[in-house]
Amino acid sequence: KAGVTQTPRYLIKTRGQQVTLSCSPISGHRSVSWYQQTPGQGLQFLFEYFSETQRNKGNFPGRFSGRQFSNSRSEMNVSTLELGDSALYLCASSLVLGLGVSSYEQYFGPGTRLTVT
Amino acid sequence: EDKVVQSPLSLVVHEGDTVTLNCSYEVTNFRSLLWYKQEKKAPTFLFMLTSSGIEKKSGRLSSILDKKELFSILNITATQTGDSAVYLCAVDSLANAGKSTFGDGTTLTVKP
């Protein structure tokens, strides 16, 4: 079974630009979560999608948004990029059990390394 | 707000040593505690703990949870250089589907 894939793997943007990152979950996994990882802040939760709906959101400004498609693939968008947005963006997928409850294990993709200059 | 604190932040040992990594947490409506290993890539799942006092074991790695004292430990015996990584602890809440709160991690370096 193929793992979680993320594209692109590396990205360099300038301040003020916007960026879209893509995540394809493991086949059959319908929950997709996004995290930002930086040396100073560690792994921080951005948002989680299930069934094309955002179920949970972390403490990030509105410049960070996402969506999920009917095939469970997800995208996240960051508008008006700032230098502080430079980070590794990780996507994780998990199975959804009965009643919409996510299973315990999250499987992470390789991440997209975003550098803002 | 959910919180996870790991200690120590970093650790340097020699091959063959035994290490214990600590994770304490505060979470509303605890569901599970998870340990991950992160090398120069995405975190990989190690253990999931939901019940106190039941040790999970995989080879030289083991982990246990104390839900009364709100902490978990990850033990690695007979360490090898391949164990060098960042070990992340995370907690899940019943109230927040799909959201894990991570600690800052413990960076373990195993020297030959």
Short mmCIF file of C-alpha atoms in Angstrom, two decimals:
data_model
loop_
_atom_site.label_atom_id
_atom_site.label_comp_id
_atom_site.label_asym_id
_atom_site.label_seq_id
_atom_site.Cartn_x
_atom_site.Cartn_y
_atom_site.Cartn_z
CA LYS A 1 0.00 0.00 0.00
CA ALA A 2 1.47 3.36 -0.96
CA GLY A 3 2.18 5.78 1.87
CA VAL A 4 1.14 9.37 2.26
CA THR A 5 2.52 11.52 -0.54
CA GLN A 6 3.08 15.23 -0.50
CA THR A 7 3.95 17.56 -3.34
CA PRO A 8 6.05 19.48 -3.88
CA ARG A 9 8.84 18.30 -1.58
CA TYR A 10 10.66 21.63 -1.63
CA LEU A 11 9.49 25.12 -2.39
CA ILE A 12 11.06 28.56 -2.31
CA LYS A 13 8.78 31.58 -2.34
CA THR A 14 9.14 35.28 -1.64
CA ARG A 15 7.27 37.31 0.92
CA GLY A 16 3.78 38.29 -0.14
CA GLN A 17 3.31 35.37 -2.49
CA GLN A 18 0.90 32.54 -1.91
CA VAL A 19 1.49 28.81 -2.00
CA THR A 20 -0.56 25.63 -2.34
CA LEU A 21 0.63 22.31 -0.95
CA SER A 22 -0.90 18.96 -1.79
CA CYS A 23 -1.35 15.75 0.17
CA SER A 24 -2.60 12.36 -0.96
CA PRO A 25 -3.51 10.09 1.96
CA ILE A 26 -3.06 6.36 2.18
CA SER A 27 -5.77 4.60 0.21
CA GLY A 28 -8.81 4.18 2.43
CA HIS A 29 -7.78 6.85 4.89
CA ARG A 30 -10.37 9.59 4.98
CA SER A 31 -8.99 11.86 7.69
CA VAL A 32 -6.18 14.23 6.77
CA SER A 33 -4.39 16.47 9.26
CA TRP A 34 -1.85 19.18 8.55
CA TYR A 35 1.01 20.23 10.83
CA GLN A 36 3.68 22.89 10.72
CA GLN A 37 7.09 21.97 12.09
CA THR A 38 9.71 24.60 12.93
CA PRO A 39 12.82 24.38 15.12
CA GLY A 40 11.44 26.92 17.57
CA GLN A 41 7.81 25.79 17.82
CA GLY A 42 7.99 22.07 17.18
CA LEU A 43 5.07 20.30 15.53
CA GLN A 44 1.93 22.41 15.60
CA PHE A 45 -1.51 21.38 14.42
CA LEU A 46 -2.99 23.41 11.58
CA PHE A 47 -6.28 21.70 10.71
CA GLU A 48 -7.95 18.37 10.07
CA TYR A 49 -10.36 17.37 7.33
CA PHE A 50 -12.79 14.51 7.08
CA SER A 51 -15.41 14.01 4.44
CA GLU A 52 -14.51 17.32 2.77
CA THR A 53 -15.22 19.21 6.01
CA GLN A 54 -12.80 20.91 8.36
CA ARG A 55 -13.43 19.33 11.75
CA ASN A 56 -10.69 20.98 13.75
CA LYS A 57 -8.49 24.00 13.47
CA GLY A 58 -5.34 25.05 15.31
CA ASN A 59 -4.27 28.52 16.33
CA PHE A 60 -3.07 29.87 13.01
CA PRO A 61 -4.11 33.06 11.23
CA GLY A 62 -6.67 33.06 8.46
CA ARG A 63 -3.88 33.19 5.86
CA PHE A 64 -3.68 29.44 6.38
CA SER A 65 -6.53 27.54 4.79
CA GLY A 66 -7.21 24.12 3.42
CA ARG A 67 -9.68 21.90 1.71
CA GLN A 68 -10.35 18.26 1.05
CA PHE A 69 -11.67 16.69 -2.10
CA SER A 70 -14.11 13.82 -2.52
CA ASN A 71 -11.21 11.39 -3.05
CA SER A 72 -9.79 12.46 0.35
CA ARG A 73 -6.84 14.30 -1.18
CA SER A 74 -6.20 17.55 0.59
CA GLU A 75 -4.58 20.88 -0.18
CA MET A 76 -3.45 23.65 2.10
CA ASN A 77 -2.95 27.22 1.02
CA VAL A 78 -0.95 29.98 2.62
CA SER A 79 -1.56 33.49 1.32
CA THR A 80 0.58 36.59 1.78
CA LEU A 81 3.60 34.59 2.84
CA GLU A 82 5.77 35.85 5.70
CA LEU A 83 9.35 34.92 6.57
CA GLY A 84 8.05 33.12 9.65
CA ASP A 85 6.06 30.72 7.47
CA SER A 86 9.30 28.97 6.52
CA ALA A 87 8.84 25.46 7.88
CA LEU A 88 8.33 21.81 7.15
CA TYR A 89 4.64 21.21 6.45
CA LEU A 90 3.57 17.69 7.28
CA CYS A 91 0.41 15.96 6.29
CA ALA A 92 -0.86 12.90 8.15
CA SER A 93 -3.67 10.53 7.31
CA SER A 94 -5.65 8.14 9.45
CA LEU A 95 -8.48 5.70 9.12
CA VAL A 96 -11.89 6.79 10.24
CA LEU A 97 -13.69 4.22 12.33
CA GLY A 98 -17.39 4.10 13.06
CA LEU A 99 -19.22 7.32 13.93
CA GLY A 100 -16.48 9.43 12.37
CA VAL A 101 -13.90 8.64 15.05
CA SER A 102 -10.33 8.71 13.74
CA SER A 103 -8.14 5.76 14.51
CA TYR A 104 -5.22 6.28 16.85
CA GLU A 105 -2.36 6.03 14.39
CA GLN A 106 -1.49 8.86 12.08
CA TYR A 107 0.75 8.14 9.11
CA PHE A 108 2.88 11.06 8.08
CA GLY A 109 3.98 12.04 4.62
CA PRO A 110 7.56 13.18 3.86
CA GLY A 111 6.60 16.82 4.17
CA THR A 112 7.01 19.92 2.05
CA ARG A 113 9.93 22.13 3.00
CA LEU A 114 8.83 25.73 2.40
CA THR A 115 11.40 28.50 2.44
CA VAL A 116 10.18 32.10 2.30
CA THR A 117 12.78 34.70 1.33
CA GLU B 1 -5.34 24.07 26.16
CA ASP B 2 -3.69 20.67 25.77
CA LYS B 3 -0.01 20.55 26.63
CA VAL B 4 2.83 18.04 26.30
CA VAL B 5 6.24 18.46 27.91
CA GLN B 6 9.12 16.16 27.09
CA SER B 7 12.38 15.77 28.93
CA PRO B 8 15.23 15.85 28.54
CA LEU B 9 15.36 18.03 25.42
CA SER B 10 18.51 16.26 24.30
CA LEU B 11 20.56 13.30 25.35
CA VAL B 12 23.92 11.91 24.27
CA VAL B 13 24.77 8.31 25.13
CA HIS B 14 27.09 5.57 23.93
CA GLU B 15 26.09 2.38 22.18
CA GLY B 16 24.84 -0.21 24.61
CA ASP B 17 23.50 2.31 27.12
CA THR B 18 19.86 2.28 28.26
CA VAL B 19 17.88 5.52 28.01
CA THR B 20 14.58 6.69 29.44
CA LEU B 21 12.66 9.50 27.79
CA ASN B 22 9.91 11.29 29.67
CA CYS B 23 6.62 12.79 28.58
CA SER B 24 4.14 14.58 30.81
CA TYR B 25 0.85 15.91 29.58
CA GLU B 26 -2.29 17.88 30.30
CA VAL B 27 -5.25 17.14 28.09
CA THR B 28 -9.00 17.45 28.29
CA ASN B 29 -10.80 14.15 27.70
CA PHE B 30 -7.68 12.05 27.16
CA ARG B 31 -7.95 9.45 24.42
CA SER B 32 -4.42 8.23 23.76
CA LEU B 33 -0.72 9.01 24.03
CA LEU B 34 1.51 8.28 21.07
CA TRP B 35 5.25 8.03 20.59
CA TYR B 36 6.92 8.76 17.26
CA LYS B 37 10.50 8.56 16.01
CA GLN B 38 11.65 11.25 13.62
CA GLU B 39 14.90 11.02 11.73
CA LYS B 40 15.59 13.34 8.80
CA LYS B 41 12.09 12.82 7.49
CA ALA B 42 8.51 12.40 8.64
CA PRO B 43 7.69 10.99 12.09
CA THR B 44 7.11 7.25 12.18
CA PHE B 45 4.71 5.71 14.64
CA LEU B 46 6.16 3.71 17.56
CA PHE B 47 3.52 3.14 20.23
CA MET B 48 0.01 4.05 21.15
CA LEU B 49 -1.00 3.91 24.82
CA THR B 50 -4.46 4.24 26.21
CA SER B 51 -4.43 2.31 29.50
CA SER B 52 -2.33 2.82 32.60
CA GLY B 53 0.23 0.26 33.64
CA ILE B 54 0.25 -1.82 30.48
CA GLU B 55 3.68 -1.92 28.93
CA LYS B 56 3.96 -1.83 25.16
CA LYS B 57 7.08 -3.46 23.81
CA SER B 58 8.73 -3.65 20.42
CA GLY B 59 12.20 -5.12 20.37
CA ARG B 60 14.48 -2.94 22.46
CA LEU B 61 11.85 -0.23 22.85
CA SER B 62 9.14 -0.21 25.48
CA SER B 63 6.71 2.33 26.83
CA ILE B 64 4.27 2.68 29.67
CA LEU B 65 1.59 5.16 30.64
CA ASP B 66 0.51 6.46 34.04
CA LYS B 67 -2.87 8.14 33.65
CA LYS B 68 -3.05 9.10 37.30
CA GLU B 69 0.25 11.01 37.26
CA LEU B 70 -0.21 12.07 33.62
CA PHE B 71 3.06 10.87 32.21
CA SER B 72 4.63 8.26 30.01
CA ILE B 73 8.15 6.95 29.57
CA LEU B 74 9.88 5.47 26.56
CA ASN B 75 12.74 3.10 27.29
CA ILE B 76 15.38 2.06 24.82
CA THR B 77 17.78 -0.68 25.93
CA ALA B 78 21.11 -1.59 24.35
CA THR B 79 21.05 1.57 22.24
CA GLN B 80 22.51 1.55 18.73
CA THR B 81 23.65 4.41 16.51
CA GLY B 82 20.51 3.84 14.42
CA ASP B 83 18.43 4.89 17.41
CA SER B 84 19.71 8.46 16.98
CA ALA B 85 16.62 10.54 16.22
CA VAL B 86 14.11 12.95 17.68
CA TYR B 87 11.51 11.12 19.76
CA LEU B 88 8.16 12.84 19.82
CA CYS B 89 5.35 12.35 22.28
CA ALA B 90 1.80 13.39 21.39
CA VAL B 91 -1.62 13.22 23.02
CA ASP B 92 -5.04 12.91 21.49
CA SER B 93 -8.23 14.21 22.98
CA LEU B 94 -11.69 12.74 22.54
CA ALA B 95 -12.90 16.28 22.02
CA ASN B 96 -10.65 17.07 19.05
CA ALA B 97 -10.85 14.59 16.24
CA GLY B 98 -7.72 14.18 14.17
CA LYS B 99 -5.67 16.63 16.22
CA SER B 100 -2.57 15.51 18.08
CA THR B 101 -0.76 17.86 20.44
CA PHE B 102 2.97 17.24 20.23
CA GLY B 103 5.78 17.89 22.66
CA ASP B 104 9.01 19.52 21.51
CA GLY B 105 10.73 16.15 21.32
CA THR B 106 13.85 14.63 22.81
CA THR B 107 16.89 14.57 20.53
CA LEU B 108 18.79 11.35 21.19
CA THR B 109 22.32 10.95 19.91
CA VAL B 110 23.94 7.53 20.25
CA LYS B 111 27.72 7.55 19.79
CA PRO B 112 29.63 4.46 18.71
#
